[in-house]
Amino acid sequence: SASAIGAGYTPFYADRGQHPRRPFMPSAADPAVGPATTTVPDGSTVARHLEQITEEVRALVQARQDARKARLDPDRREVVFRPGDEVLVDTTHVPLPLSHVVVP
């Protein structure tokens, strides 16, 4: 799974707080691997871990949005519309019939 967020987190890790088990990973109950030695963390530890990941991902997303805005804003032009101005409305993604929304 590819890292899509920026800090090496996969979307699965950012959402679940752990990497997915893959079929080729041996099971802890497999006799060839030996007895299971995994420990299960308590709920508060898991909650703190997920909060930390969520805060970091939000900060990374905000940083990316800010960088994109800074890159795109210099080419942006300010447009002010006044009542009575004629404009073109793209209704490609508007479920029709909504003609009462476009035409008074």
C-alpha atoms as an extended CHARMM CRD file, in Angstrom:
* protein
*
       104  EXT
         1         1  SER       CA              0.0000000000        0.0000000000        0.0000000000  PROA      1               0.0000000000
         2         2  ALA       CA              1.3430000000        3.3730000000       -1.0080000000  PROA      2               0.0000000000
         3         3  SER       CA              1.9830000000        6.2720000000        1.3300000000  PROA      3               0.0000000000
         4         4  ALA       CA             -0.5400000000        8.9250000000        0.4230000000  PROA      4               0.0000000000
         5         5  ILE       CA             -0.3380000000       11.2990000000        3.3270000000  PROA      5               0.0000000000
         6         6  GLY       CA              3.2460000000       12.4560000000        3.6160000000  PROA      6               0.0000000000
         7         7  ALA       CA              4.8020000000       11.1740000000        6.8230000000  PROA      7               0.0000000000
         8         8  GLY       CA              5.0560000000        7.6220000000        5.5590000000  PROA      8               0.0000000000
         9         9  TYR       CA              1.5630000000        6.7780000000        6.7930000000  PROA      9               0.0000000000
        10        10  THR       CA             -0.5810000000        4.6910000000        4.5460000000  PROA      10              0.0000000000
        11        11  PRO       CA             -4.2700000000        5.5760000000        4.5140000000  PROA      11              0.0000000000
        12        12  PHE       CA             -4.9380000000        2.2860000000        6.3290000000  PROA      12              0.0000000000
        13        13  TYR       CA             -2.4610000000        3.1600000000        9.0970000000  PROA      13              0.0000000000
        14        14  ALA       CA             -3.8330000000        6.6930000000        9.4320000000  PROA      14              0.0000000000
        15        15  ASP       CA             -7.3620000000        5.3070000000        9.7870000000  PROA      15              0.0000000000
        16        16  ARG       CA             -6.7240000000        2.1990000000       11.9080000000  PROA      16              0.0000000000
        17        17  GLY       CA             -3.4690000000        2.9430000000       13.7060000000  PROA      17              0.0000000000
        18        18  GLN       CA             -1.8550000000       -0.2450000000       12.4690000000  PROA      18              0.0000000000
        19        19  HSD       CA             -0.7140000000       -1.7850000000        9.2300000000  PROA      19              0.0000000000
        20        20  PRO       CA             -2.9030000000       -4.4610000000        7.6410000000  PROA      20              0.0000000000
        21        21  ARG       CA             -2.0230000000       -8.1100000000        8.0630000000  PROA      21              0.0000000000
        22        22  ARG       CA             -0.9160000000       -9.5850000000        4.8070000000  PROA      22              0.0000000000
        23        23  PRO       CA             -1.6150000000      -13.1820000000        3.8110000000  PROA      23              0.0000000000
        24        24  PHE       CA              2.0830000000      -14.0180000000        3.5690000000  PROA      24              0.0000000000
        25        25  MET       CA              2.7290000000      -12.9570000000        7.1790000000  PROA      25              0.0000000000
        26        26  PRO       CA              2.8910000000      -16.0590000000        9.3930000000  PROA      26              0.0000000000
        27        27  SER       CA              0.2180000000      -16.3820000000       12.0040000000  PROA      27              0.0000000000
        28        28  ALA       CA              1.2850000000      -16.2630000000       15.6550000000  PROA      28              0.0000000000
        29        29  ALA       CA             -0.6220000000      -19.5280000000       16.1860000000  PROA      29              0.0000000000
        30        30  ASP       CA              1.3910000000      -21.2880000000       13.4560000000  PROA      30              0.0000000000
        31        31  PRO       CA              3.3630000000      -24.1670000000       15.0430000000  PROA      31              0.0000000000
        32        32  ALA       CA              6.2970000000      -23.4230000000       12.7450000000  PROA      32              0.0000000000
        33        33  VAL       CA              6.5690000000      -19.9270000000       14.2230000000  PROA      33              0.0000000000
        34        34  GLY       CA              6.1790000000      -20.9570000000       17.8360000000  PROA      34              0.0000000000
        35        35  PRO       CA              3.8160000000      -19.9000000000       20.6020000000  PROA      35              0.0000000000
        36        36  ALA       CA              1.9630000000      -16.6240000000       20.3920000000  PROA      36              0.0000000000
        37        37  THR       CA              3.8140000000      -13.8770000000       22.2540000000  PROA      37              0.0000000000
        38        38  THR       CA              1.7950000000      -10.8510000000       21.2420000000  PROA      38              0.0000000000
        39        39  THR       CA              0.4050000000       -8.4660000000       23.8360000000  PROA      39              0.0000000000
        40        40  VAL       CA             -2.7690000000       -6.4590000000       23.4530000000  PROA      40              0.0000000000
        41        41  PRO       CA             -2.4930000000       -2.8120000000       24.5940000000  PROA      41              0.0000000000
        42        42  ASP       CA             -5.2030000000       -1.3680000000       26.8090000000  PROA      42              0.0000000000
        43        43  GLY       CA             -7.8700000000        0.8940000000       25.3180000000  PROA      43              0.0000000000
        44        44  SER       CA             -6.4510000000        4.1630000000       26.6350000000  PROA      44              0.0000000000
        45        45  THR       CA             -3.0790000000        3.4590000000       25.0170000000  PROA      45              0.0000000000
        46        46  VAL       CA             -4.7500000000        2.7160000000       21.6890000000  PROA      46              0.0000000000
        47        47  ALA       CA             -6.9070000000        5.8570000000       21.9780000000  PROA      47              0.0000000000
        48        48  ARG       CA             -3.8610000000        8.0630000000       22.6900000000  PROA      48              0.0000000000
        49        49  HSD       CA             -2.0140000000        6.4930000000       19.7660000000  PROA      49              0.0000000000
        50        50  LEU       CA             -4.9530000000        7.1440000000       17.4010000000  PROA      50              0.0000000000
        51        51  GLU       CA             -5.3040000000       10.7370000000       18.6630000000  PROA      51              0.0000000000
        52        52  GLN       CA             -1.6050000000       11.3480000000       18.0310000000  PROA      52              0.0000000000
        53        53  ILE       CA             -1.8640000000        9.9480000000       14.4880000000  PROA      53              0.0000000000
        54        54  THR       CA             -5.0230000000       11.9990000000       13.8110000000  PROA      54              0.0000000000
        55        55  GLU       CA             -3.3850000000       15.2280000000       14.9970000000  PROA      55              0.0000000000
        56        56  GLU       CA             -0.2870000000       14.5960000000       12.8930000000  PROA      56              0.0000000000
        57        57  VAL       CA             -2.3050000000       13.7180000000        9.7740000000  PROA      57              0.0000000000
        58        58  ARG       CA             -4.4820000000       16.8300000000       10.1900000000  PROA      58              0.0000000000
        59        59  ALA       CA             -1.3650000000       18.9810000000       10.5200000000  PROA      59              0.0000000000
        60        60  LEU       CA              0.1190000000       17.3790000000        7.3890000000  PROA      60              0.0000000000
        61        61  VAL       CA             -3.0850000000       17.8630000000        5.3900000000  PROA      61              0.0000000000
        62        62  GLN       CA             -3.3380000000       21.4960000000        6.5360000000  PROA      62              0.0000000000
        63        63  ALA       CA              0.3040000000       22.1050000000        5.5620000000  PROA      63              0.0000000000
        64        64  ARG       CA             -0.3500000000       20.6340000000        2.1010000000  PROA      64              0.0000000000
        65        65  GLN       CA             -3.4870000000       22.7630000000        1.6820000000  PROA      65              0.0000000000
        66        66  ASP       CA             -1.6190000000       25.9050000000        2.7530000000  PROA      66              0.0000000000
        67        67  ALA       CA              1.2260000000       25.1680000000        0.3340000000  PROA      67              0.0000000000
        68        68  ARG       CA             -1.2230000000       24.5870000000       -2.5200000000  PROA      68              0.0000000000
        69        69  LYS       CA             -3.0960000000       27.8020000000       -1.7100000000  PROA      69              0.0000000000
        70        70  ALA       CA              0.1670000000       29.7860000000       -1.6250000000  PROA      70              0.0000000000
        71        71  ARG       CA              1.1350000000       28.3080000000       -5.0040000000  PROA      71              0.0000000000
        72        72  LEU       CA             -2.2320000000       28.9770000000       -6.6780000000  PROA      72              0.0000000000
        73        73  ASP       CA             -3.2500000000       32.3350000000       -5.1750000000  PROA      73              0.0000000000
        74        74  PRO       CA             -0.8070000000       34.5360000000       -7.1420000000  PROA      74              0.0000000000
        75        75  ASP       CA             -2.5860000000       33.5680000000      -10.3930000000  PROA      75              0.0000000000
        76        76  ARG       CA             -6.0510000000       34.0220000000       -8.9560000000  PROA      76              0.0000000000
        77        77  ARG       CA             -8.0600000000       36.9990000000      -10.0870000000  PROA      77              0.0000000000
        78        78  GLU       CA            -10.6650000000       38.6680000000       -7.9150000000  PROA      78              0.0000000000
        79        79  VAL       CA            -14.1050000000       38.7420000000       -9.5160000000  PROA      79              0.0000000000
        80        80  VAL       CA            -17.0010000000       40.6960000000       -8.0490000000  PROA      80              0.0000000000
        81        81  PHE       CA            -20.5350000000       40.0510000000       -9.2580000000  PROA      81              0.0000000000
        82        82  ARG       CA            -23.3680000000       42.5540000000       -8.9440000000  PROA      82              0.0000000000
        83        83  PRO       CA            -27.1100000000       41.9610000000       -9.1750000000  PROA      83              0.0000000000
        84        84  GLY       CA            -28.1160000000       41.8670000000      -12.8430000000  PROA      84              0.0000000000
        85        85  ASP       CA            -24.7540000000       40.5390000000      -14.1060000000  PROA      85              0.0000000000
        86        86  GLU       CA            -25.1210000000       37.7000000000      -16.5820000000  PROA      86              0.0000000000
        87        87  VAL       CA            -23.0450000000       34.6080000000      -15.8330000000  PROA      87              0.0000000000
        88        88  LEU       CA            -22.6610000000       31.1360000000      -17.2850000000  PROA      88              0.0000000000
        89        89  VAL       CA            -23.5700000000       28.3200000000      -14.9030000000  PROA      89              0.0000000000
        90        90  ASP       CA            -22.1410000000       24.8410000000      -15.4200000000  PROA      90              0.0000000000
        91        91  THR       CA            -24.8980000000       22.3650000000      -14.5730000000  PROA      91              0.0000000000
        92        92  THR       CA            -22.9610000000       19.2670000000      -15.5870000000  PROA      92              0.0000000000
        93        93  HSD       CA            -22.9870000000       17.8270000000      -12.0690000000  PROA      93              0.0000000000
        94        94  VAL       CA            -26.3720000000       19.1990000000      -10.9950000000  PROA      94              0.0000000000
        95        95  PRO       CA            -29.0940000000       16.5590000000      -10.8780000000  PROA      95              0.0000000000
        96        96  LEU       CA            -31.8320000000       17.8180000000      -13.1610000000  PROA      96              0.0000000000
        97        97  PRO       CA            -34.6290000000       18.9090000000      -13.3530000000  PROA      97              0.0000000000
        98        98  LEU       CA            -33.6450000000       21.8700000000      -11.1950000000  PROA      98              0.0000000000
        99        99  SER       CA            -34.5610000000       24.5730000000      -13.6470000000  PROA      99              0.0000000000
       100       100  HSD       CA            -36.3040000000       26.4920000000      -10.8620000000  PROA      100             0.0000000000
       101       101  VAL       CA            -32.9030000000       26.9150000000       -9.1850000000  PROA      101             0.0000000000
       102       102  VAL       CA            -31.2220000000       28.3890000000      -12.2700000000  PROA      102             0.0000000000
       103       103  VAL       CA            -34.1130000000       30.3860000000      -13.6870000000  PROA      103             0.0000000000
       104       104  PRO       CA            -36.2760000000       32.4580000000      -11.3060000000  PROA      104             0.0000000000
